[in-house]
mmCIF file of C-alpha atoms in Angstrom:
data_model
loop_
_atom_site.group_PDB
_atom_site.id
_atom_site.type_symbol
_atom_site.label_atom_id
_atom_site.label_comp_id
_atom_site.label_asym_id
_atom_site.label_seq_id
_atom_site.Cartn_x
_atom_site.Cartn_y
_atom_site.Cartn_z
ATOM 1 C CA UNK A 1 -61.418 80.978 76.480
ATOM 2 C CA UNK A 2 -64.792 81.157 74.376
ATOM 3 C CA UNK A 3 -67.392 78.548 73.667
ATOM 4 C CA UNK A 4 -66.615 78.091 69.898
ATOM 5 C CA UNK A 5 -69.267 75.631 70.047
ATOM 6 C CA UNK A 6 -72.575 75.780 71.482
ATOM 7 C CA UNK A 7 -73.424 71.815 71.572
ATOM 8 C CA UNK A 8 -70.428 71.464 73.853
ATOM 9 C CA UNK A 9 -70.717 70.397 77.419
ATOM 10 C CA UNK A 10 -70.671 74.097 78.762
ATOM 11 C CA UNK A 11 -72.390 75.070 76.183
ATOM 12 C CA UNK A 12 -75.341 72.836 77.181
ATOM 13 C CA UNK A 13 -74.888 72.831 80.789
ATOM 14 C CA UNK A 14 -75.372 77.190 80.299
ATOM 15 C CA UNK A 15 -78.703 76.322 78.345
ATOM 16 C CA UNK A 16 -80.050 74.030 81.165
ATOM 17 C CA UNK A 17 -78.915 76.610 83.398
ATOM 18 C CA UNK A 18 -80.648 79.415 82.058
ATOM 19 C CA UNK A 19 -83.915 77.879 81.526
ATOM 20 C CA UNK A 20 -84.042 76.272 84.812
ATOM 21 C CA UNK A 21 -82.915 79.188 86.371
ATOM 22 C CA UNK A 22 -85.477 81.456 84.978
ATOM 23 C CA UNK A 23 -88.280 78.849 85.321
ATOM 24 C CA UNK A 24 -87.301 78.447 89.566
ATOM 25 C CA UNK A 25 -86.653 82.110 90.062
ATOM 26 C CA UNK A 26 -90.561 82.315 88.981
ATOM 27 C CA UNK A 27 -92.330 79.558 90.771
ATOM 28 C CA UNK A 28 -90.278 81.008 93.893
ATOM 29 C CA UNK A 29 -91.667 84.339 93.438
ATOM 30 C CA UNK A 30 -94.965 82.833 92.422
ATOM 31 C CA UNK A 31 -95.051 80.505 95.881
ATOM 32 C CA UNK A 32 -93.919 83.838 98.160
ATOM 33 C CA UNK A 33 -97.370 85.506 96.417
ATOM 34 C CA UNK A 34 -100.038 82.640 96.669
ATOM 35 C CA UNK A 35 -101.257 84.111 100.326
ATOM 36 C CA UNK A 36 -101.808 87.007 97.427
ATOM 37 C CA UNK A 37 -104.511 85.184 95.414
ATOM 38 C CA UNK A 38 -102.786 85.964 92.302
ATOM 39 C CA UNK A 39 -100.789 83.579 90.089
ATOM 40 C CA UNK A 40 -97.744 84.027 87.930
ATOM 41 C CA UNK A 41 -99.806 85.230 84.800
ATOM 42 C CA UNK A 42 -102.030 87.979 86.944
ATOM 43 C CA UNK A 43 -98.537 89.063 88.862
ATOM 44 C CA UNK A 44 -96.124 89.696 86.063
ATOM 45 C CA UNK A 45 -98.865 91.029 84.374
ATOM 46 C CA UNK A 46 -99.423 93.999 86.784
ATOM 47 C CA UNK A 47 -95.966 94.267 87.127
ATOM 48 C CA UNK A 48 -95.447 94.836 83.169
ATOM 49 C CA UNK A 49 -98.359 97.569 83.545
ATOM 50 C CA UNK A 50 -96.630 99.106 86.490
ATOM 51 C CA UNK A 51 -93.415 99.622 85.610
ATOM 52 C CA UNK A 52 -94.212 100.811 81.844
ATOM 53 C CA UNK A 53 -93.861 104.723 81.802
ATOM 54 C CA UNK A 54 -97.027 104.873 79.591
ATOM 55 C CA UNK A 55 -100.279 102.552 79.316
ATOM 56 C CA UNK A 56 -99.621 99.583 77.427
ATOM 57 C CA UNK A 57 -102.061 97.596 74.800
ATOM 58 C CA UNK A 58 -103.294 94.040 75.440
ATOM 59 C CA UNK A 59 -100.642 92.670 72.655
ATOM 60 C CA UNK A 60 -97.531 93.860 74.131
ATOM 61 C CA UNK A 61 -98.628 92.686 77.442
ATOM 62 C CA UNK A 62 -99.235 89.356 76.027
ATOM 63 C CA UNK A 63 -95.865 89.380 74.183
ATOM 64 C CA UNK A 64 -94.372 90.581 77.462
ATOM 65 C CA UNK A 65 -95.800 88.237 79.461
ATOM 66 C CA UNK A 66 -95.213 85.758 77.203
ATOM 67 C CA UNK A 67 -98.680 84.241 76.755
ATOM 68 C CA UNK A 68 -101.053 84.238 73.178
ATOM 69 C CA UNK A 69 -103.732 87.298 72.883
ATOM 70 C CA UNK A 70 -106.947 85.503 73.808
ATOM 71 C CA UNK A 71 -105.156 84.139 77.319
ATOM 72 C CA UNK A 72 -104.208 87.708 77.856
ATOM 73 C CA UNK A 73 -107.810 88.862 77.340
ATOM 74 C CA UNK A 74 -108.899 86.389 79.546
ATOM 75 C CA UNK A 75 -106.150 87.159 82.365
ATOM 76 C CA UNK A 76 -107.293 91.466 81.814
ATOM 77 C CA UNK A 77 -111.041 90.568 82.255
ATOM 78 C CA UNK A 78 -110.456 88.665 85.584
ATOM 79 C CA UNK A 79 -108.251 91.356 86.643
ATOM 80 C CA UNK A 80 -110.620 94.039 85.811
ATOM 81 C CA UNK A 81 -113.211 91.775 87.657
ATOM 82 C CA UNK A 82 -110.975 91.930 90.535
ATOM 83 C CA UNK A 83 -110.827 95.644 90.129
ATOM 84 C CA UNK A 84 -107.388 95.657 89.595
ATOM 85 C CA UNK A 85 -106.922 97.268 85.903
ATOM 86 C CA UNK A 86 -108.924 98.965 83.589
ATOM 87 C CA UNK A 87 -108.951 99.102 80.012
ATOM 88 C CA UNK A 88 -109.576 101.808 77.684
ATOM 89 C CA UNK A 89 -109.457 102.432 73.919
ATOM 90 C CA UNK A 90 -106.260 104.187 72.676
ATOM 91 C CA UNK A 91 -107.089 107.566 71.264
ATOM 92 C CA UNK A 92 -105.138 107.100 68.249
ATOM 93 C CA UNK A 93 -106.705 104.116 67.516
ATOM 94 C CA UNK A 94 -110.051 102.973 69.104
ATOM 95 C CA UNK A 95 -109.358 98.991 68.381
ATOM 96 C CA UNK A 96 -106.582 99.167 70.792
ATOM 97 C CA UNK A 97 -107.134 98.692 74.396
ATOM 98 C CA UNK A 98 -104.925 100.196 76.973
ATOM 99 C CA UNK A 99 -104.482 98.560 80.067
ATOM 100 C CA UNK A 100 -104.213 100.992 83.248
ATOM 101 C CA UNK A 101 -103.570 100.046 87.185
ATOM 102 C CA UNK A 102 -106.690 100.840 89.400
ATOM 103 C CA UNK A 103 -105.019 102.324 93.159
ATOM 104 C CA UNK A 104 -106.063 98.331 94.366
ATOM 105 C CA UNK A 105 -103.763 97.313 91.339
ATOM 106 C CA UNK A 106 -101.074 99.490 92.648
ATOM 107 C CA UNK A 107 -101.716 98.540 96.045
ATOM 108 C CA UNK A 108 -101.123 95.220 94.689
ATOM 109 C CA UNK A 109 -97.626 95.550 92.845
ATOM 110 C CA UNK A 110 -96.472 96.883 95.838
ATOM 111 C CA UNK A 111 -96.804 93.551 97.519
ATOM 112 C CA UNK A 112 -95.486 92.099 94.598
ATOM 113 C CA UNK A 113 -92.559 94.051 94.465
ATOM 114 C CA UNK A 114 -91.497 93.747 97.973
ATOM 115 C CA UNK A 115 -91.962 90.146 98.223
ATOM 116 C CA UNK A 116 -90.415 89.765 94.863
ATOM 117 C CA UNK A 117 -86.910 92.394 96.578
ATOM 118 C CA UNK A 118 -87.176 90.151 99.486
ATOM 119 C CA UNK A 119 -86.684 87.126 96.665
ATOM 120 C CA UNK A 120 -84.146 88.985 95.390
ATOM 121 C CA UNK A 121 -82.304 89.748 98.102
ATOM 122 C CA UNK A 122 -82.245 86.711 99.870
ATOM 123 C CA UNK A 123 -80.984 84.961 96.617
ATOM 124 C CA UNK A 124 -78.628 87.957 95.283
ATOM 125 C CA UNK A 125 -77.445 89.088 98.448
ATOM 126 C CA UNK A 126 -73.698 87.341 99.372
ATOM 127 C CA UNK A 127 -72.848 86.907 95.315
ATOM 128 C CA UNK A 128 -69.986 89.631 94.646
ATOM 129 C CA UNK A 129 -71.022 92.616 92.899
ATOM 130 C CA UNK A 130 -68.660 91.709 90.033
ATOM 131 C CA UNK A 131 -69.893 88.584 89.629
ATOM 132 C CA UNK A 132 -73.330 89.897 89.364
ATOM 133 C CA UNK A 133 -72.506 92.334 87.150
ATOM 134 C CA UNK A 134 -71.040 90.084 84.648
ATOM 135 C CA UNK A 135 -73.426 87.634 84.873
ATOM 136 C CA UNK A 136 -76.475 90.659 84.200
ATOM 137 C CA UNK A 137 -74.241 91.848 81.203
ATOM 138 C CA UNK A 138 -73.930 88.125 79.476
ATOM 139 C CA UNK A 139 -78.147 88.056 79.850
ATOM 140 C CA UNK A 140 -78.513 91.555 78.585
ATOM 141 C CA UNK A 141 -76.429 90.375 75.368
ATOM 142 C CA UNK A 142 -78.211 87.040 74.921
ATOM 143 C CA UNK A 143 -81.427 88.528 74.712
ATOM 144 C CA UNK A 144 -80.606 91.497 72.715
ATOM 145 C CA UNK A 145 -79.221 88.748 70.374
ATOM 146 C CA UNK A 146 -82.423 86.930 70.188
ATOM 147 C CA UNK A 147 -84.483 89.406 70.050
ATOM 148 C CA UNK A 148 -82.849 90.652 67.078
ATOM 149 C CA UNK A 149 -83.410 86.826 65.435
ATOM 150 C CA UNK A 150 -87.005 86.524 66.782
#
């Protein structure tokens, strides 16, 4: 049976869900990295950097991250302060800054992403692979469809 409409009761109740979800599955991450030093901005941040197959420019961090342009400069300058990234100007076109891990940055996403499989894990770990599955599929499709309206 489909939701025909979204304002119904499950309808809502899958909003909440998702939102709260995504929000908690964050601050739970961000609480298992504060003996880090690094908050949720500087952590998915590095992560973005890390697992993009080529260096990445200041804007689509920011969109990625989901912050404005001038927070993301600010977050990059206290990173590269903390000798974690550097930035460099794109050969193409010299306006653009790329943003590249430092080894301490990589060091660093390391410990992120271990703490953030342990998260995983202990929260993943007894839900049947089906179930999972499905569930990954319906997000996939929700935010290819907003994407597509954004």
């Amino acid at each position: 049976m489909m939701c025909d409409q979204p304002d119904s009761p499950v309808g809502e109740r899958f909003s909440a869900a998702v939102h709260g979800t995504a929000r908690g599955w964050r601050l739970l991450i961000d609480k298992q990295l504060k003996h880090l030093g690094i908050g949720q901005a500087g952590w998915m941040t590095i992560a973005m950097v890390a697992k993009s197959t080529e260096p990445m420019s200041q804007r689509a961090l920011a969109d990625l991250v989901g912050v404005e342009g001038p927070s993301m400069v600010s977050m990059l300058d206290r990173l590269e302060r903390e000798g974690l990234v550097t930035r460099a100007p794109c050969a193409s076109d010299r306006r653009v800054k790329l943003v590249h891990l430092t080894d301490a940055g990589t060091t660093l996403y390391q410990q992120v992403k271990e703490q953030a499989n342990t998260v995983r894990t202990s929260l993943l770990g007894d839900i049947a692979p089906a179930q999972l599955k499905a569930a990954t599929e319906l997000l996939e499709l929700l935010r290819t469809r907003i994407e597509e309206q954004l």
